[in-house]
Coordinates of C-alpha atoms in Angstrom, one line a residue:
X266 CA -25.6 -4.6 23.0
X267 CA -24.3 -7.7 24.7
X268 CA -25.3 -9.8 21.7
X269 CA -23.3 -7.6 19.3
X270 CA -20.3 -7.8 21.6
X271 CA -20.6 -11.6 21.7
X272 CA -21.0 -11.7 17.9
X273 CA -17.8 -9.9 17.2
X274 CA -15.9 -11.7 20.0
X275 CA -16.8 -15.1 18.4
X276 CA -15.3 -14.0 15.0
X277 CA -11.7 -14.7 14.1
X278 CA -9.3 -12.8 11.8
X279 CA -10.8 -14.3 8.6
X280 CA -14.1 -12.6 9.2
X281 CA -12.5 -9.2 9.8
X282 CA -10.4 -9.4 6.7
X283 CA -13.5 -10.2 4.6
X284 CA -15.4 -7.4 6.4
X285 CA -12.7 -5.0 5.3
X286 CA -13.2 -6.3 1.8
X287 CA -17.0 -5.8 2.0
X288 CA -16.5 -2.2 3.3
X289 CA -14.0 -1.5 0.5
X290 CA -16.5 -2.9 -2.0
X291 CA -19.2 -0.6 -0.7
X292 CA -16.9 2.4 -1.0
X293 CA -16.1 1.3 -4.6
X294 CA -19.8 1.1 -5.4
X295 CA -20.3 4.7 -4.2
X296 CA -17.3 6.0 -6.2
X297 CA -18.3 4.0 -9.2
X298 CA -21.9 5.4 -9.1
X299 CA -20.7 9.0 -8.7
X300 CA -17.9 8.8 -11.3
X301 CA -19.8 6.9 -14.0
X302 CA -23.2 8.5 -13.6
X303 CA -22.0 12.1 -13.6
X304 CA -19.2 11.7 -16.2
X305 CA -19.4 13.6 -19.4
X306 CA -16.9 11.2 -21.0
X307 CA -18.6 9.4 -23.8
X308 CA -16.7 6.2 -23.2
X309 CA -17.6 5.8 -19.6
X310 CA -20.8 3.8 -19.5
X311 CA -22.7 3.4 -16.2
X312 CA -24.0 -0.1 -15.8
X313 CA -26.7 -0.8 -13.2
X314 CA -25.8 -4.5 -13.2
X315 CA -22.3 -3.7 -11.8
X316 CA -23.9 -1.7 -9.0
X317 CA -26.5 -4.3 -8.2
X318 CA -24.1 -7.3 -8.2
X319 CA -21.7 -5.4 -6.0
X320 CA -24.4 -4.4 -3.5
X321 CA -25.6 -8.0 -3.6
X322 CA -22.1 -9.1 -2.6
X323 CA -22.0 -6.7 0.3
X324 CA -25.5 -7.7 1.4
X325 CA -24.8 -11.5 1.0
X326 CA -21.7 -11.2 3.1
X327 CA -23.5 -9.3 5.8
X328 CA -26.5 -11.7 5.9
X329 CA -24.5 -14.9 5.6
X330 CA -22.1 -13.8 8.4
X331 CA -25.0 -13.3 10.8
X332 CA -26.0 -16.9 10.8
X333 CA -23.8 -19.8 12.1
X334 CA -24.9 -22.1 9.4
X335 CA -23.8 -19.9 6.5
X336 CA -21.0 -17.9 8.0
X337 CA -18.3 -20.1 6.4
X338 CA -19.6 -19.3 2.9
X339 CA -19.9 -15.5 3.4
X340 CA -16.4 -14.7 2.1
X341 CA -16.9 -17.0 -0.9
X342 CA -20.2 -15.2 -1.8
X343 CA -18.3 -11.8 -1.5
X344 CA -15.6 -13.2 -3.8
X345 CA -18.1 -14.5 -6.4
X346 CA -20.1 -11.3 -6.5
X347 CA -17.0 -9.2 -6.8
X348 CA -15.7 -11.4 -9.6
X349 CA -19.0 -11.1 -11.5
X350 CA -19.3 -7.3 -10.9
X351 CA -15.7 -6.8 -12.1
X352 CA -16.4 -8.8 -15.3
X353 CA -19.5 -6.7 -15.9
X354 CA -17.5 -3.6 -15.2
X355 CA -14.8 -4.6 -17.7
X356 CA -17.4 -5.4 -20.3
X357 CA -18.9 -1.9 -20.1
X358 CA -15.7 0.1 -19.8
X359 CA -13.0 -1.6 -21.8
X360 CA -13.4 0.9 -24.6
X361 CA -12.4 3.7 -22.2
X362 CA -9.3 1.8 -21.2
X363 CA -8.3 1.2 -24.8
X364 CA -8.9 4.9 -25.6
X365 CA -6.6 6.0 -22.7
X366 CA -3.8 3.7 -23.9
X367 CA -4.4 4.1 -27.7
X368 CA -1.4 6.1 -28.6
X369 CA 1.1 4.6 -26.1
X370 CA 4.3 3.8 -27.9
X371 CA 6.9 4.4 -25.2
X372 CA 7.3 3.9 -21.5
X373 CA 7.0 7.6 -20.9
X374 CA 3.6 7.7 -22.7
X375 CA 2.5 4.7 -20.7
X376 CA 2.9 6.5 -17.4
X377 CA 1.3 9.7 -18.9
X378 CA -1.8 7.6 -19.8
X379 CA -2.3 7.0 -16.1
X380 CA -2.3 10.7 -15.5
X381 CA -5.2 11.3 -17.8
X382 CA -7.2 8.3 -16.5
X383 CA -10.2 9.2 -14.4
X384 CA -9.8 8.7 -10.7
X385 CA -13.1 6.8 -10.4
X386 CA -12.1 4.3 -13.0
X387 CA -8.7 3.6 -11.5
X388 CA -10.1 3.4 -8.0
X389 CA -12.8 1.0 -9.0
X390 CA -10.3 -1.4 -10.7
X391 CA -7.9 -1.3 -7.7
X392 CA -10.8 -1.7 -5.2
X393 CA -12.2 -4.8 -7.0
X394 CA -8.7 -6.4 -7.1
X395 CA -8.2 -5.6 -3.4
X396 CA -11.6 -7.1 -2.5
X397 CA -10.6 -10.3 -4.4
X398 CA -7.5 -10.6 -2.4
X399 CA -9.2 -9.8 0.9
X400 CA -12.1 -12.2 0.3
X401 CA -9.7 -14.9 -0.9
X402 CA -7.8 -14.6 2.4
X403 CA -11.1 -14.7 4.3
X404 CA -12.1 -17.9 2.5
X405 CA -9.0 -19.7 3.6
X406 CA -8.9 -18.4 7.2
X407 CA -11.2 -19.6 9.9
X408 CA -14.3 -17.4 10.3
X409 CA -15.3 -18.4 13.8
X410 CA -13.1 -18.9 16.7
X411 CA -14.9 -22.1 17.5
X412 CA -14.0 -23.4 14.1
X413 CA -10.4 -23.0 15.0
X414 CA -10.9 -25.3 18.0
X415 CA -12.7 -27.9 15.9
X416 CA -9.9 -27.8 13.4
X417 CA -7.2 -28.3 16.1
X418 CA -9.1 -31.3 17.5
X419 CA -9.4 -32.9 14.1
X420 CA -5.7 -32.3 13.4
X421 CA -4.8 -34.0 16.6
X422 CA -6.9 -37.0 15.7
X423 CA -5.4 -37.3 12.3
X424 CA -1.8 -37.1 13.5
X425 CA -2.4 -39.5 16.4

């Protein structure tokens, strides 16, 4: 229990921002699986590759964060896997999106199209975009508190 406390005490805000992104990606995977595998809609295609790449991103973030050597690259791995999964998701579901917005000719119809859109589709898109933002922030923030101290020391040497 003490090791777990020390592990989380040594992490800075960048890790926790990326951790929130990984948790959101895991929730998105669950909603994607439920929505797309149980949907009766002919245009909603379930792709196992989207599921696998997303889970790979969550797993890679978790494993890479556990080791000091690779913890700096965990947020980048989460970002790349999310990007790849989102591209695969778009490849398999762009027909559904075009069908939803097919007859849109006014602003009123544009907003009505969002009303008929399936919740799982909309949530998956928003979740992938949010994970992109969170993992990008995690990439550019320090992951470990000791990295912050190292950065401050090098900044002092450069300015001196």
